[in-house]
Amino acid sequence: MKIQRIMYLNTVSRSLRAPVVGFAIHEPVHSDPPQIEVDAEMPYETVHSAVLDGWRVVSFPAQRVDGDPEVVGVFGYEFILEQMVEIDA
């Protein structure tokens, strides 16, 4: 059976090759509480490197329609990725 892993990568710009500045990985298990990783080693340097490793982008950062499009929030530009993994059922 295949299950979905979710990863949030926060970057300094909308580019797939922008440096990652924050992340959270949500594992498909009941005991995995969602949390933002602080002071942890980044799993990938860029979104592009995650894609090369088999992750699929399912959500790109929203385009701002009001104000300055380059204004970034506290967590940077958020990409959401998924990875399907095989488990024994």
N, CA, C and O atoms as CSV, one atom per row, in Angstrom:
chain,resi,resn,atom,element,x,y,z
A,1,MET,N,N,0.841,-1.169,0.000
A,1,MET,CA,C,0.000,0.000,0.000
A,1,MET,C,C,0.894,1.244,0.000
A,1,MET,O,O,1.939,1.262,0.651
A,2,LYS,N,N,0.485,2.266,-0.722
A,2,LYS,CA,C,1.245,3.512,-0.760
A,2,LYS,C,C,0.588,4.541,0.159
A,2,LYS,O,O,-0.636,4.644,0.236
A,3,ILE,N,N,1.437,5.297,0.851
A,3,ILE,CA,C,0.956,6.383,1.700
A,3,ILE,C,C,1.714,7.659,1.351
A,3,ILE,O,O,2.782,7.612,0.740
A,4,GLN,N,N,1.160,8.779,1.740
A,4,GLN,CA,C,1.694,10.084,1.358
A,4,GLN,C,C,2.452,10.732,2.506
A,4,GLN,O,O,1.939,10.827,3.622
A,5,ARG,N,N,3.676,11.178,2.230
A,5,ARG,CA,C,4.450,12.009,3.155
A,5,ARG,C,C,4.305,13.441,2.671
A,5,ARG,O,O,4.249,13.682,1.466
A,6,ILE,N,N,4.243,14.387,3.586
A,6,ILE,CA,C,4.107,15.807,3.253
A,6,ILE,C,C,5.307,16.555,3.819
A,6,ILE,O,O,5.726,16.317,4.952
A,7,MET,N,N,5.857,17.466,3.011
A,7,MET,CA,C,6.973,18.293,3.473
A,7,MET,C,C,6.713,19.744,3.070
A,7,MET,O,O,6.369,20.034,1.924
A,8,TYR,N,N,6.881,20.635,4.021
A,8,TYR,CA,C,6.822,22.070,3.763
A,8,TYR,C,C,8.257,22.577,3.699
A,8,TYR,O,O,9.046,22.339,4.615
A,9,LEU,N,N,8.594,23.271,2.624
A,9,LEU,CA,C,9.907,23.903,2.517
A,9,LEU,C,C,9.689,25.407,2.371
A,9,LEU,O,O,8.941,25.852,1.500
A,10,ASN,N,N,10.339,26.173,3.218
A,10,ASN,CA,C,10.247,27.627,3.176
A,10,ASN,C,C,11.548,28.175,2.611
A,10,ASN,O,O,12.634,27.841,3.085
A,11,THR,N,N,11.427,29.028,1.583
A,11,THR,CA,C,12.591,29.531,0.871
A,11,THR,C,C,12.644,31.053,0.897
A,11,THR,O,O,11.694,31.710,1.323
A,12,VAL,N,N,13.763,31.607,0.438
A,12,VAL,CA,C,13.941,33.057,0.453
A,12,VAL,C,C,13.325,33.748,-0.764
A,12,VAL,O,O,13.231,34.975,-0.794
A,13,SER,N,N,12.901,32.968,-1.775
A,13,SER,CA,C,12.213,33.533,-2.941
A,13,SER,C,C,11.323,32.462,-3.547
A,13,SER,O,O,11.286,31.333,-3.057
A,14,ARG,N,N,10.608,32.805,-4.606
A,14,ARG,CA,C,9.717,31.846,-5.274
A,14,ARG,C,C,10.464,30.865,-6.177
A,14,ARG,O,O,9.852,29.941,-6.712
A,15,SER,N,N,11.735,31.042,-6.352
A,15,SER,CA,C,12.521,30.181,-7.232
A,15,SER,C,C,12.685,28.778,-6.638
A,15,SER,O,O,12.891,28.626,-5.434
A,16,LEU,N,N,12.592,27.764,-7.490
A,16,LEU,CA,C,12.828,26.390,-7.043
A,16,LEU,C,C,14.264,26.177,-6.579
A,16,LEU,O,O,14.554,25.218,-5.863
A,17,ARG,N,N,15.154,27.063,-6.985
A,17,ARG,CA,C,16.570,26.939,-6.616
A,17,ARG,C,C,16.979,27.886,-5.487
A,17,ARG,O,O,18.164,28.016,-5.180
A,18,ALA,N,N,16.001,28.543,-4.874
A,18,ALA,CA,C,16.293,29.450,-3.751
A,18,ALA,C,C,16.664,28.633,-2.510
A,18,ALA,O,O,16.178,27.516,-2.332
A,19,PRO,N,N,17.515,29.185,-1.663
A,19,PRO,CA,C,17.887,28.466,-0.441
A,19,PRO,C,C,16.687,28.220,0.480
A,19,PRO,O,O,15.830,29.087,0.655
A,20,VAL,N,N,16.648,27.027,1.057
A,20,VAL,CA,C,15.624,26.675,2.037
A,20,VAL,C,C,16.030,27.266,3.389
A,20,VAL,O,O,17.178,27.131,3.810
A,21,VAL,N,N,15.080,27.922,4.065
A,21,VAL,CA,C,15.356,28.534,5.372
A,21,VAL,C,C,14.547,27.899,6.499
A,21,VAL,O,O,14.778,28.189,7.673
A,22,GLY,N,N,13.604,27.037,6.144
A,22,GLY,CA,C,12.802,26.359,7.156
A,22,GLY,C,C,12.074,25.189,6.535
A,22,GLY,O,O,11.872,25.144,5.321
A,23,PHE,N,N,11.678,24.236,7.374
A,23,PHE,CA,C,10.981,23.068,6.848
A,23,PHE,C,C,10.176,22.380,7.934
A,23,PHE,O,O,10.408,22.585,9.125
A,24,ALA,N,N,9.239,21.571,7.510
A,24,ALA,CA,C,8.504,20.667,8.400
A,24,ALA,C,C,8.139,19.452,7.569
A,24,ALA,O,O,7.686,19.580,6.431
A,25,ILE,N,N,8.338,18.275,8.137
A,25,ILE,CA,C,7.970,17.028,7.476
A,25,ILE,C,C,6.889,16.359,8.322
A,25,ILE,O,O,7.026,16.222,9.538
A,26,HIS,N,N,5.823,15.949,7.658
A,26,HIS,CA,C,4.715,15.277,8.341
A,26,HIS,C,C,4.652,13.840,7.854
A,26,HIS,O,O,4.328,13.567,6.698
A,27,GLU,N,N,4.967,12.938,8.754
A,27,GLU,CA,C,4.971,11.525,8.419
A,27,GLU,C,C,3.557,10.960,8.579
A,27,GLU,O,O,2.809,11.405,9.449
A,28,PRO,N,N,3.190,9.988,7.749
A,28,PRO,CA,C,1.843,9.439,7.790
A,28,PRO,C,C,1.662,8.382,8.884
A,28,PRO,O,O,1.336,7.226,8.614
A,29,VAL,N,N,1.882,8.814,10.114
A,29,VAL,CA,C,1.692,7.927,11.262
A,29,VAL,C,C,0.908,8.683,12.331
A,29,VAL,O,O,0.968,9.911,12.397
A,30,HIS,N,N,0.180,7.958,13.158
A,30,HIS,CA,C,-0.660,8.592,14.184
A,30,HIS,C,C,0.135,9.357,15.230
A,30,HIS,O,O,-0.365,10.336,15.785
A,31,SER,N,N,1.355,8.935,15.509
A,31,SER,CA,C,2.138,9.551,16.582
A,31,SER,C,C,2.997,10.724,16.125
A,31,SER,O,O,3.857,11.183,16.877
A,32,ASP,N,N,2.780,11.219,14.905
A,32,ASP,CA,C,3.617,12.299,14.370
A,32,ASP,C,C,2.922,13.642,14.536
A,32,ASP,O,O,2.112,14.018,13.689
A,33,PRO,N,N,3.225,14.392,15.632
A,33,PRO,CA,C,2.586,15.705,15.788
A,33,PRO,C,C,3.220,16.727,14.845
A,33,PRO,O,O,4.445,16.782,14.733
A,34,PRO,N,N,2.401,17.540,14.164
A,34,PRO,CA,C,2.972,18.562,13.276
A,34,PRO,C,C,3.792,19.569,14.077
A,34,PRO,O,O,3.364,20.025,15.137
A,35,GLN,N,N,4.957,19.910,13.570
A,35,GLN,CA,C,5.779,20.920,14.223
A,35,GLN,C,C,6.768,21.488,13.229
A,35,GLN,O,O,7.145,20.832,12.258
A,36,ILE,N,N,7.181,22.717,13.484
A,36,ILE,CA,C,8.195,23.353,12.660
A,36,ILE,C,C,9.546,23.005,13.252
A,36,ILE,O,O,9.754,23.128,14.459
A,37,GLU,N,N,10.453,22.575,12.409
A,37,GLU,CA,C,11.792,22.206,12.874
A,37,GLU,C,C,12.614,23.470,13.127
A,37,GLU,O,O,12.693,24.348,12.267
A,38,VAL,N,N,13.217,23.557,14.299
A,38,VAL,CA,C,14.057,24.696,14.648
A,38,VAL,C,C,15.457,24.173,14.939
A,38,VAL,O,O,15.622,23.192,15.664
A,39,ASP,N,N,16.454,24.827,14.378
A,39,ASP,CA,C,17.851,24.445,14.585
A,39,ASP,C,C,18.156,23.017,14.136
A,39,ASP,O,O,19.098,22.394,14.626
A,40,ALA,N,N,17.360,22.508,13.206
A,40,ALA,CA,C,17.629,21.180,12.658
A,40,ALA,C,C,18.308,21.344,11.306
A,40,ALA,O,O,18.160,22.370,10.640
A,41,GLU,N,N,19.048,20.329,10.915
A,41,GLU,CA,C,19.689,20.371,9.599
A,41,GLU,C,C,18.623,20.272,8.514
A,41,GLU,O,O,17.748,19.408,8.567
A,42,MET,N,N,18.703,21.160,7.536
A,42,MET,CA,C,17.730,21.170,6.450
A,42,MET,C,C,17.850,19.868,5.649
A,42,MET,O,O,18.960,19.438,5.333
A,43,PRO,N,N,16.723,19.244,5.323
A,43,PRO,CA,C,16.801,18.001,4.557
A,43,PRO,C,C,17.239,18.238,3.113
A,43,PRO,O,O,17.780,17.339,2.471
A,44,TYR,N,N,17.006,19.449,2.603
A,44,TYR,CA,C,17.389,19.807,1.237
A,44,TYR,C,C,17.817,21.270,1.226
A,44,TYR,O,O,17.295,22.085,1.987
A,45,GLU,N,N,18.767,21.592,0.362
A,45,GLU,CA,C,19.216,22.976,0.226
A,45,GLU,C,C,18.248,23.811,-0.590
A,45,GLU,O,O,18.135,25.018,-0.377
A,46,THR,N,N,17.535,23.168,-1.538
A,46,THR,CA,C,16.585,23.858,-2.406
A,46,THR,C,C,15.389,22.937,-2.671
A,46,THR,O,O,15.455,21.729,-2.445
A,47,VAL,N,N,14.294,23.537,-3.155
A,47,VAL,CA,C,13.143,22.745,-3.584
A,47,VAL,C,C,13.555,21.861,-4.762
A,47,VAL,O,O,13.128,20.712,-4.871
A,48,HIS,N,N,14.380,22.408,-5.629
A,48,HIS,CA,C,14.848,21.650,-6.791
A,48,HIS,C,C,15.550,20.368,-6.363
A,48,HIS,O,O,15.330,19.319,-6.969
A,49,SER,N,N,16.380,20.428,-5.346
A,49,SER,CA,C,17.082,19.215,-4.901
A,49,SER,C,C,16.097,18.200,-4.320
A,49,SER,O,O,16.321,16.996,-4.448
A,50,ALA,N,N,15.014,18.654,-3.686
A,50,ALA,CA,C,13.988,17.731,-3.188
A,50,ALA,C,C,13.273,17.050,-4.350
A,50,ALA,O,O,12.996,15.852,-4.295
A,51,VAL,N,N,12.974,17.811,-5.399
A,51,VAL,CA,C,12.326,17.245,-6.587
A,51,VAL,C,C,13.230,16.187,-7.224
A,51,VAL,O,O,12.755,15.131,-7.641
A,52,LEU,N,N,14.527,16.471,-7.297
A,52,LEU,CA,C,15.467,15.494,-7.860
A,52,LEU,C,C,15.513,14.207,-7.029
A,52,LEU,O,O,15.874,13.144,-7.536
A,53,ASP,N,N,15.145,14.317,-5.749
A,53,ASP,CA,C,15.158,13.165,-4.845
A,53,ASP,C,C,13.806,12.437,-4.825
A,53,ASP,O,O,13.613,11.513,-4.035
A,54,GLY,N,N,12.876,12.851,-5.689
A,54,GLY,CA,C,11.609,12.129,-5.784
A,54,GLY,C,C,10.399,12.801,-5.167
A,54,GLY,O,O,9.296,12.261,-5.251
A,55,TRP,N,N,10.566,13.966,-4.546
A,55,TRP,CA,C,9.428,14.701,-4.016
A,55,TRP,C,C,8.715,15.412,-5.160
A,55,TRP,O,O,9.342,15.779,-6.154
A,56,ARG,N,N,7.411,15.604,-5.021
A,56,ARG,CA,C,6.602,16.277,-6.027
A,56,ARG,C,C,5.982,17.523,-5.412
A,56,ARG,O,O,5.374,17.455,-4.344
A,57,VAL,N,N,6.134,18.672,-6.089
A,57,VAL,CA,C,5.552,19.926,-5.598
A,57,VAL,C,C,4.040,19.876,-5.830
A,57,VAL,O,O,3.587,19.656,-6.953
A,58,VAL,N,N,3.265,20.080,-4.766
A,58,VAL,CA,C,1.813,20.090,-4.900
A,58,VAL,C,C,1.240,21.487,-4.670
A,58,VAL,O,O,0.078,21.742,-4.989
A,59,SER,N,N,2.046,22.389,-4.118
A,59,SER,CA,C,1.593,23.763,-3.917
A,59,SER,C,C,2.783,24.714,-3.982
A,59,SER,O,O,3.789,24.537,-3.294
A,60,PHE,N,N,2.634,25.723,-4.829
A,60,PHE,CA,C,3.650,26.765,-4.946
A,60,PHE,C,C,3.250,27.949,-4.083
A,60,PHE,O,O,2.072,28.077,-3.749
A,61,PRO,N,N,4.183,28.825,-3.706
A,61,PRO,CA,C,3.835,29.999,-2.913
A,61,PRO,C,C,2.795,30.848,-3.641
A,61,PRO,O,O,2.847,31.011,-4.860
A,62,ALA,N,N,1.861,31.378,-2.879
A,62,ALA,CA,C,0.811,32.231,-3.448
A,62,ALA,C,C,1.421,33.525,-3.976
A,62,ALA,O,O,2.339,34.087,-3.379
A,63,GLN,N,N,0.899,33.979,-5.094
A,63,GLN,CA,C,1.306,35.273,-5.643
A,63,GLN,C,C,0.528,36.361,-4.920
A,63,GLN,O,O,-0.692,36.270,-4.785
A,64,ARG,N,N,1.215,37.366,-4.463
A,64,ARG,CA,C,0.540,38.484,-3.785
A,64,ARG,C,C,-0.083,39.394,-4.828
A,64,ARG,O,O,0.554,39.744,-5.822
A,65,VAL,N,N,-1.326,39.771,-4.597
A,65,VAL,CA,C,-1.987,40.690,-5.518
A,65,VAL,C,C,-2.114,42.081,-4.928
A,65,VAL,O,O,-2.420,43.035,-5.643
A,66,ASP,N,N,-1.884,42.201,-3.640
A,66,ASP,CA,C,-1.946,43.509,-2.990
A,66,ASP,C,C,-0.568,43.867,-2.445
A,66,ASP,O,O,0.092,43.032,-1.827
A,67,GLY,N,N,-0.150,45.053,-2.660
A,67,GLY,CA,C,1.140,45.479,-2.130
A,67,GLY,C,C,2.317,44.947,-2.924
A,67,GLY,O,O,2.180,44.583,-4.092
A,68,ASP,N,N,3.453,44.907,-2.292
A,68,ASP,CA,C,4.711,44.516,-2.919
A,68,ASP,C,C,4.780,42.996,-3.075
A,68,ASP,O,O,4.713,42.283,-2.074
A,69,PRO,N,N,4.913,42.480,-4.298
A,69,PRO,CA,C,4.955,41.028,-4.494
A,69,PRO,C,C,6.199,40.371,-3.915
A,69,PRO,O,O,6.231,39.151,-3.750
A,70,GLU,N,N,7.217,41.152,-3.606
A,70,GLU,CA,C,8.445,40.577,-3.051
A,70,GLU,C,C,8.482,40.601,-1.528
A,70,GLU,O,O,9.450,40.129,-0.931
A,71,VAL,N,N,7.444,41.143,-0.885
A,71,VAL,CA,C,7.390,41.132,0.572
A,71,VAL,C,C,7.157,39.689,1.014
A,71,VAL,O,O,6.220,39.030,0.562
A,72,VAL,N,N,7.999,39.226,1.878
A,72,VAL,CA,C,7.922,37.838,2.323
A,72,VAL,C,C,7.527,37.801,3.793
A,72,VAL,O,O,7.908,38.674,4.573
A,73,GLY,N,N,6.762,36.782,4.160
A,73,GLY,CA,C,6.347,36.628,5.551
A,73,GLY,C,C,7.485,36.110,6.411
A,73,GLY,O,O,8.609,35.923,5.946
A,74,VAL,N,N,7.170,35.888,7.656
A,74,VAL,CA,C,8.148,35.422,8.637
A,74,VAL,C,C,8.799,34.110,8.223
A,74,VAL,O,O,9.984,33.903,8.484
A,75,PHE,N,N,8.046,33.221,7.584
A,75,PHE,CA,C,8.560,31.905,7.233
A,75,PHE,C,C,9.034,31.813,5.791
A,75,PHE,O,O,9.337,30.714,5.326
A,76,GLY,N,N,9.109,32.908,5.075
A,76,GLY,CA,C,9.563,32.866,3.692
A,76,GLY,C,C,8.459,32.414,2.760
A,76,GLY,O,O,7.276,32.505,3.089
A,77,TYR,N,N,8.850,31.929,1.601
A,77,TYR,CA,C,7.917,31.428,0.598
A,77,TYR,C,C,7.728,29.937,0.824
A,77,TYR,O,O,8.700,29.183,0.866
A,78,GLU,N,N,6.471,29.509,0.971
A,78,GLU,CA,C,6.198,28.132,1.352
A,78,GLU,C,C,5.819,27.261,0.157
A,78,GLU,O,O,4.856,27.540,-0.556
A,79,PHE,N,N,6.598,26.205,-0.041
A,79,PHE,CA,C,6.299,25.171,-1.023
A,79,PHE,C,C,5.817,23.948,-0.253
A,79,PHE,O,O,6.351,23.628,0.809
A,80,ILE,N,N,4.808,23.266,-0.789
A,80,ILE,CA,C,4.346,22.025,-0.180
A,80,ILE,C,C,4.647,20.906,-1.166
A,80,ILE,O,O,4.297,20.985,-2.344
A,81,LEU,N,N,5.302,19.864,-0.667
A,81,LEU,CA,C,5.697,18.740,-1.500
A,81,LEU,C,C,5.134,17.451,-0.929
A,81,LEU,O,O,4.822,17.364,0.259
A,82,GLU,N,N,5.009,16.452,-1.790
A,82,GLU,CA,C,4.558,15.137,-1.341
A,82,GLU,C,C,5.495,14.067,-1.881
A,82,GLU,O,O,6.163,14.234,-2.901
A,83,GLN,N,N,5.511,12.980,-1.160
A,83,GLN,CA,C,6.269,11.810,-1.610
A,83,GLN,C,C,5.434,10.586,-1.252
A,83,GLN,O,O,5.029,10.413,-0.103
A,84,MET,N,N,5.185,9.749,-2.236
A,84,MET,CA,C,4.440,8.521,-1.989
A,84,MET,C,C,5.434,7.419,-1.653
A,84,MET,O,O,6.403,7.196,-2.378
A,85,VAL,N,N,5.178,6.730,-0.539
A,85,VAL,CA,C,6.070,5.655,-0.121
A,85,VAL,C,C,5.274,4.370,0.059
A,85,VAL,O,O,4.107,4.395,0.450
A,86,GLU,N,N,5.906,3.279,-0.226
A,86,GLU,CA,C,5.293,1.949,-0.107
A,86,GLU,C,C,5.471,1.438,1.311
A,86,GLU,O,O,6.570,1.489,1.865
A,87,ILE,N,N,4.384,0.945,1.899
A,87,ILE,CA,C,4.484,0.334,3.233
A,87,ILE,C,C,3.829,-1.039,3.172
A,87,ILE,O,O,3.037,-1.328,2.275
A,88,ASP,N,N,4.173,-1.870,4.133
A,88,ASP,CA,C,3.533,-3.169,4.252
A,88,ASP,C,C,2.186,-2.961,4.961
A,88,ASP,O,O,2.136,-2.366,6.037
A,89,ALA,N,N,1.129,-3.439,4.374
A,89,ALA,CA,C,-0.216,-3.248,4.956
A,89,ALA,C,C,-0.548,-4.332,5.945
A,89,ALA,O,O,-1.633,-4.327,6.526
